[in-house]
């Protein structure tokens, strides 16, 4: 990529075309020239396949950081994600203030200790749902959130679920773009190109 005349990245086309995907950087250690990146390992995921097949010396380009760098404070926080968005939830919890509290609702296989993955999870009620039920379960849970008491809501996952969550966040909970974020990380039935 190069800097375009308008200041935005201009991506190469044709034979030099790159695939751009958004990833969550968990930690940056500048002195050691290291970054930690969490990737949901699943078949057919471009980044998952790249990470699984990478060998020492594989050249990878990163841009950023971008995204949400807000520091969550106080109570009434609702964070939810399927496996593809779990790293984003973990990053928000890591960056949260010591007084932050609320609920984390995440996709996790039975028997998986989600609390051991999530930093500082003792500040949050942690609920998990298996993949097969996750979309229905997280929507049902969001419908029970108390209006007025939910001060910030975040969701990352499948496109249709993200659209439904955004409607709940903006509609029933009355949150605006500064107090809610609902992002689609993938779309059911579509294979990434």
mmCIF file of C-alpha atoms in Angstrom:
data_model
loop_
_atom_site.group_PDB
_atom_site.id
_atom_site.type_symbol
_atom_site.label_atom_id
_atom_site.label_comp_id
_atom_site.label_asym_id
_atom_site.label_seq_id
_atom_site.Cartn_x
_atom_site.Cartn_y
_atom_site.Cartn_z
ATOM 1 C CA UNK A 1 0.000 0.000 0.000
ATOM 2 C CA UNK A 2 1.029 3.583 -0.556
ATOM 3 C CA UNK A 3 -0.387 6.868 0.663
ATOM 4 C CA UNK A 4 -2.967 8.208 -1.797
ATOM 5 C CA UNK A 5 -3.411 11.862 -2.701
ATOM 6 C CA UNK A 6 -6.387 12.099 -0.349
ATOM 7 C CA UNK A 7 -4.334 10.723 2.571
ATOM 8 C CA UNK A 8 -6.000 7.305 2.544
ATOM 9 C CA UNK A 9 -4.122 4.085 1.772
ATOM 10 C CA UNK A 10 -4.075 3.171 -1.936
ATOM 11 C CA UNK A 11 -3.998 -0.611 -2.220
ATOM 12 C CA UNK A 12 -2.177 -2.380 -5.072
ATOM 13 C CA UNK A 13 -4.371 -4.035 -7.708
ATOM 14 C CA UNK A 14 -3.974 -6.988 -10.035
ATOM 15 C CA UNK A 15 -1.046 -9.344 -9.506
ATOM 16 C CA UNK A 16 0.191 -7.375 -6.455
ATOM 17 C CA UNK A 17 -3.240 -7.189 -4.800
ATOM 18 C CA UNK A 18 -3.191 -7.868 -1.058
ATOM 19 C CA UNK A 19 -6.000 -9.131 1.099
ATOM 20 C CA UNK A 20 -6.800 -6.803 3.969
ATOM 21 C CA UNK A 21 -8.356 -8.175 7.124
ATOM 22 C CA UNK A 22 -8.941 -6.617 10.511
ATOM 23 C CA UNK A 23 -7.243 -8.366 13.416
ATOM 24 C CA UNK A 24 -7.025 -7.635 17.116
ATOM 25 C CA UNK A 25 -3.603 -6.824 18.473
ATOM 26 C CA UNK A 26 -3.591 -7.834 22.129
ATOM 27 C CA UNK A 27 -0.161 -6.592 23.188
ATOM 28 C CA UNK A 28 2.678 -4.567 21.667
ATOM 29 C CA UNK A 29 6.186 -4.822 23.076
ATOM 30 C CA UNK A 30 8.123 -2.146 21.185
ATOM 31 C CA UNK A 31 11.481 -2.828 22.838
ATOM 32 C CA UNK A 32 11.346 -6.523 21.872
ATOM 33 C CA UNK A 33 9.816 -5.746 18.428
ATOM 34 C CA UNK A 34 6.971 -8.164 19.208
ATOM 35 C CA UNK A 35 3.182 -8.119 18.934
ATOM 36 C CA UNK A 36 0.627 -10.622 20.239
ATOM 37 C CA UNK A 37 -2.306 -11.285 17.929
ATOM 38 C CA UNK A 38 -5.265 -13.503 18.824
ATOM 39 C CA UNK A 39 -6.767 -15.371 15.889
ATOM 40 C CA UNK A 40 -9.890 -17.530 15.865
ATOM 41 C CA UNK A 41 -8.702 -20.822 14.370
ATOM 42 C CA UNK A 42 -11.342 -22.005 11.904
ATOM 43 C CA UNK A 43 -11.294 -23.665 8.502
ATOM 44 C CA UNK A 44 -11.601 -21.287 5.566
ATOM 45 C CA UNK A 45 -10.531 -18.175 7.453
ATOM 46 C CA UNK A 46 -7.841 -16.319 5.504
ATOM 47 C CA UNK A 47 -5.994 -15.138 8.602
ATOM 48 C CA UNK A 48 -6.466 -18.493 10.397
ATOM 49 C CA UNK A 49 -5.092 -20.354 7.367
ATOM 50 C CA UNK A 50 -2.184 -17.895 7.052
ATOM 51 C CA UNK A 51 -1.272 -18.271 10.730
ATOM 52 C CA UNK A 52 -1.598 -22.057 10.653
ATOM 53 C CA UNK A 53 0.620 -22.365 7.547
ATOM 54 C CA UNK A 54 3.142 -19.622 8.408
ATOM 55 C CA UNK A 55 6.805 -20.460 8.668
ATOM 56 C CA UNK A 56 9.569 -18.450 10.295
ATOM 57 C CA UNK A 57 10.513 -15.606 7.975
ATOM 58 C CA UNK A 58 7.085 -15.228 6.337
ATOM 59 C CA UNK A 59 6.661 -11.521 5.603
ATOM 60 C CA UNK A 60 3.456 -10.012 6.959
ATOM 61 C CA UNK A 61 2.455 -6.357 6.750
ATOM 62 C CA UNK A 62 0.484 -4.641 9.502
ATOM 63 C CA UNK A 63 -1.098 -1.218 9.577
ATOM 64 C CA UNK A 64 -2.556 0.546 12.506
ATOM 65 C CA UNK A 65 -3.483 0.378 15.211
ATOM 66 C CA UNK A 66 -7.004 1.349 14.400
ATOM 67 C CA UNK A 67 -10.283 0.629 16.029
ATOM 68 C CA UNK A 68 -11.616 1.370 19.445
ATOM 69 C CA UNK A 69 -9.156 2.590 22.059
ATOM 70 C CA UNK A 70 -11.706 3.789 24.606
ATOM 71 C CA UNK A 71 -11.151 2.980 28.254
ATOM 72 C CA UNK A 72 -14.286 1.531 29.785
ATOM 73 C CA UNK A 73 -15.163 2.903 33.203
ATOM 74 C CA UNK A 74 -17.851 2.293 35.799
ATOM 75 C CA UNK A 75 -20.621 -0.265 35.860
ATOM 76 C CA UNK A 76 -23.288 -1.256 33.352
ATOM 77 C CA UNK A 77 -20.920 -2.604 30.676
ATOM 78 C CA UNK A 78 -22.107 -5.385 28.341
ATOM 79 C CA UNK A 79 -19.500 -7.081 26.144
ATOM 80 C CA UNK A 80 -20.456 -9.951 23.834
ATOM 81 C CA UNK A 81 -18.755 -11.864 21.046
ATOM 82 C CA UNK A 82 -18.597 -15.135 19.221
ATOM 83 C CA UNK A 83 -15.185 -16.813 18.865
ATOM 84 C CA UNK A 84 -14.106 -14.398 16.114
ATOM 85 C CA UNK A 85 -14.617 -11.359 18.346
ATOM 86 C CA UNK A 86 -13.383 -12.764 21.628
ATOM 87 C CA UNK A 87 -9.940 -11.146 21.306
ATOM 88 C CA UNK A 88 -11.609 -7.738 20.940
ATOM 89 C CA UNK A 89 -13.557 -8.340 24.167
ATOM 90 C CA UNK A 90 -10.352 -9.389 25.938
ATOM 91 C CA UNK A 91 -8.618 -6.212 24.738
ATOM 92 C CA UNK A 92 -11.480 -4.011 25.998
ATOM 93 C CA UNK A 93 -11.310 -5.734 29.397
ATOM 94 C CA UNK A 94 -7.512 -5.344 29.541
ATOM 95 C CA UNK A 95 -7.835 -1.618 28.859
ATOM 96 C CA UNK A 96 -10.768 -1.083 31.250
ATOM 97 C CA UNK A 97 -10.382 0.979 34.389
ATOM 98 C CA UNK A 98 -10.138 -0.843 37.742
ATOM 99 C CA UNK A 99 -13.727 0.180 38.567
ATOM 100 C CA UNK A 100 -15.215 -1.236 35.331
ATOM 101 C CA UNK A 101 -17.856 -3.935 35.788
ATOM 102 C CA UNK A 102 -20.714 -5.572 34.005
ATOM 103 C CA UNK A 103 -21.288 -8.702 31.946
ATOM 104 C CA UNK A 104 -19.343 -10.610 29.316
ATOM 105 C CA UNK A 105 -21.352 -13.011 27.143
ATOM 106 C CA UNK A 106 -19.252 -15.122 24.798
ATOM 107 C CA UNK A 107 -19.247 -18.171 22.601
ATOM 108 C CA UNK A 108 -17.173 -20.943 24.148
ATOM 109 C CA UNK A 109 -17.158 -24.701 23.888
ATOM 110 C CA UNK A 110 -18.384 -26.654 26.894
ATOM 111 C CA UNK A 111 -15.674 -27.204 29.455
ATOM 112 C CA UNK A 112 -13.581 -24.274 28.210
ATOM 113 C CA UNK A 113 -12.523 -21.962 31.039
ATOM 114 C CA UNK A 114 -13.336 -18.595 29.496
ATOM 115 C CA UNK A 115 -12.328 -16.765 32.682
ATOM 116 C CA UNK A 116 -8.754 -18.010 32.310
ATOM 117 C CA UNK A 117 -8.568 -16.427 28.831
ATOM 118 C CA UNK A 118 -10.100 -13.096 29.813
ATOM 119 C CA UNK A 119 -7.873 -10.754 31.818
ATOM 120 C CA UNK A 120 -9.356 -9.208 34.951
ATOM 121 C CA UNK A 121 -12.554 -11.157 34.367
ATOM 122 C CA UNK A 122 -13.271 -11.091 38.106
ATOM 123 C CA UNK A 123 -14.682 -7.590 37.521
ATOM 124 C CA UNK A 124 -17.380 -9.016 35.203
ATOM 125 C CA UNK A 125 -20.056 -11.670 35.316
ATOM 126 C CA UNK A 126 -18.891 -14.096 32.616
ATOM 127 C CA UNK A 127 -21.502 -16.158 30.767
ATOM 128 C CA UNK A 128 -20.834 -18.482 27.873
ATOM 129 C CA UNK A 129 -22.868 -20.252 25.241
ATOM 130 C CA UNK A 130 -21.946 -23.052 22.824
ATOM 131 C CA UNK A 131 -21.524 -22.197 19.138
ATOM 132 C CA UNK A 132 -24.778 -23.901 18.106
ATOM 133 C CA UNK A 133 -26.877 -21.685 20.426
ATOM 134 C CA UNK A 134 -24.769 -18.544 20.639
ATOM 135 C CA UNK A 135 -26.651 -16.192 18.277
ATOM 136 C CA UNK A 136 -30.059 -16.951 19.822
ATOM 137 C CA UNK A 137 -28.677 -16.925 23.381
ATOM 138 C CA UNK A 138 -26.829 -13.604 23.063
ATOM 139 C CA UNK A 139 -29.870 -11.896 21.522
ATOM 140 C CA UNK A 140 -32.081 -13.236 24.323
ATOM 141 C CA UNK A 141 -29.583 -11.992 26.924
ATOM 142 C CA UNK A 142 -29.386 -8.546 25.284
ATOM 143 C CA UNK A 143 -33.179 -8.288 25.407
ATOM 144 C CA UNK A 144 -33.006 -8.644 29.211
ATOM 145 C CA UNK A 145 -30.457 -5.851 29.734
ATOM 146 C CA UNK A 146 -31.870 -3.053 31.860
ATOM 147 C CA UNK A 147 -32.502 0.129 29.900
ATOM 148 C CA UNK A 148 -30.890 3.128 31.546
ATOM 149 C CA UNK A 149 -28.531 0.946 33.586
ATOM 150 C CA UNK A 150 -26.569 -0.352 30.585
ATOM 151 C CA UNK A 151 -24.044 2.405 29.949
ATOM 152 C CA UNK A 152 -21.936 0.748 27.239
ATOM 153 C CA UNK A 153 -22.560 -2.249 24.943
ATOM 154 C CA UNK A 154 -20.243 -4.026 22.516
ATOM 155 C CA UNK A 155 -20.821 -6.951 20.154
ATOM 156 C CA UNK A 156 -18.571 -8.639 17.584
ATOM 157 C CA UNK A 157 -19.653 -11.615 15.528
ATOM 158 C CA UNK A 158 -21.769 -12.751 12.580
ATOM 159 C CA UNK A 159 -23.367 -10.069 10.332
ATOM 160 C CA UNK A 160 -27.073 -10.798 11.011
ATOM 161 C CA UNK A 161 -26.452 -11.091 14.755
ATOM 162 C CA UNK A 162 -24.520 -7.797 14.717
ATOM 163 C CA UNK A 163 -27.419 -6.064 12.938
ATOM 164 C CA UNK A 164 -29.921 -7.415 15.486
ATOM 165 C CA UNK A 165 -27.706 -6.413 18.412
ATOM 166 C CA UNK A 166 -27.281 -2.884 17.023
ATOM 167 C CA UNK A 167 -31.075 -2.522 16.918
ATOM 168 C CA UNK A 168 -31.312 -3.550 20.580
ATOM 169 C CA UNK A 169 -28.419 -1.296 21.625
ATOM 170 C CA UNK A 170 -29.744 1.783 19.814
ATOM 171 C CA UNK A 171 -33.455 1.073 20.208
ATOM 172 C CA UNK A 172 -34.444 -0.449 23.516
ATOM 173 C CA UNK A 173 -31.259 0.528 25.376
ATOM 174 C CA UNK A 174 -31.075 4.032 23.852
ATOM 175 C CA UNK A 175 -27.300 3.937 23.342
ATOM 176 C CA UNK A 176 -25.614 6.113 20.729
ATOM 177 C CA UNK A 177 -22.441 5.705 18.653
ATOM 178 C CA UNK A 178 -20.287 6.775 21.594
ATOM 179 C CA UNK A 179 -21.786 4.212 23.972
ATOM 180 C CA UNK A 180 -22.288 1.174 21.735
ATOM 181 C CA UNK A 181 -20.522 -0.753 19.017
ATOM 182 C CA UNK A 182 -21.847 -3.737 17.085
ATOM 183 C CA UNK A 183 -19.503 -5.058 14.432
ATOM 184 C CA UNK A 184 -19.802 -7.871 11.900
ATOM 185 C CA UNK A 185 -16.625 -9.948 11.697
ATOM 186 C CA UNK A 186 -18.059 -12.461 9.223
ATOM 187 C CA UNK A 187 -21.191 -13.336 7.220
ATOM 188 C CA UNK A 188 -22.909 -16.722 7.431
ATOM 189 C CA UNK A 189 -22.778 -18.633 4.141
ATOM 190 C CA UNK A 190 -19.978 -16.550 2.616
ATOM 191 C CA UNK A 191 -16.431 -17.730 2.150
ATOM 192 C CA UNK A 192 -13.806 -15.003 2.610
ATOM 193 C CA UNK A 193 -11.892 -14.033 -0.523
#
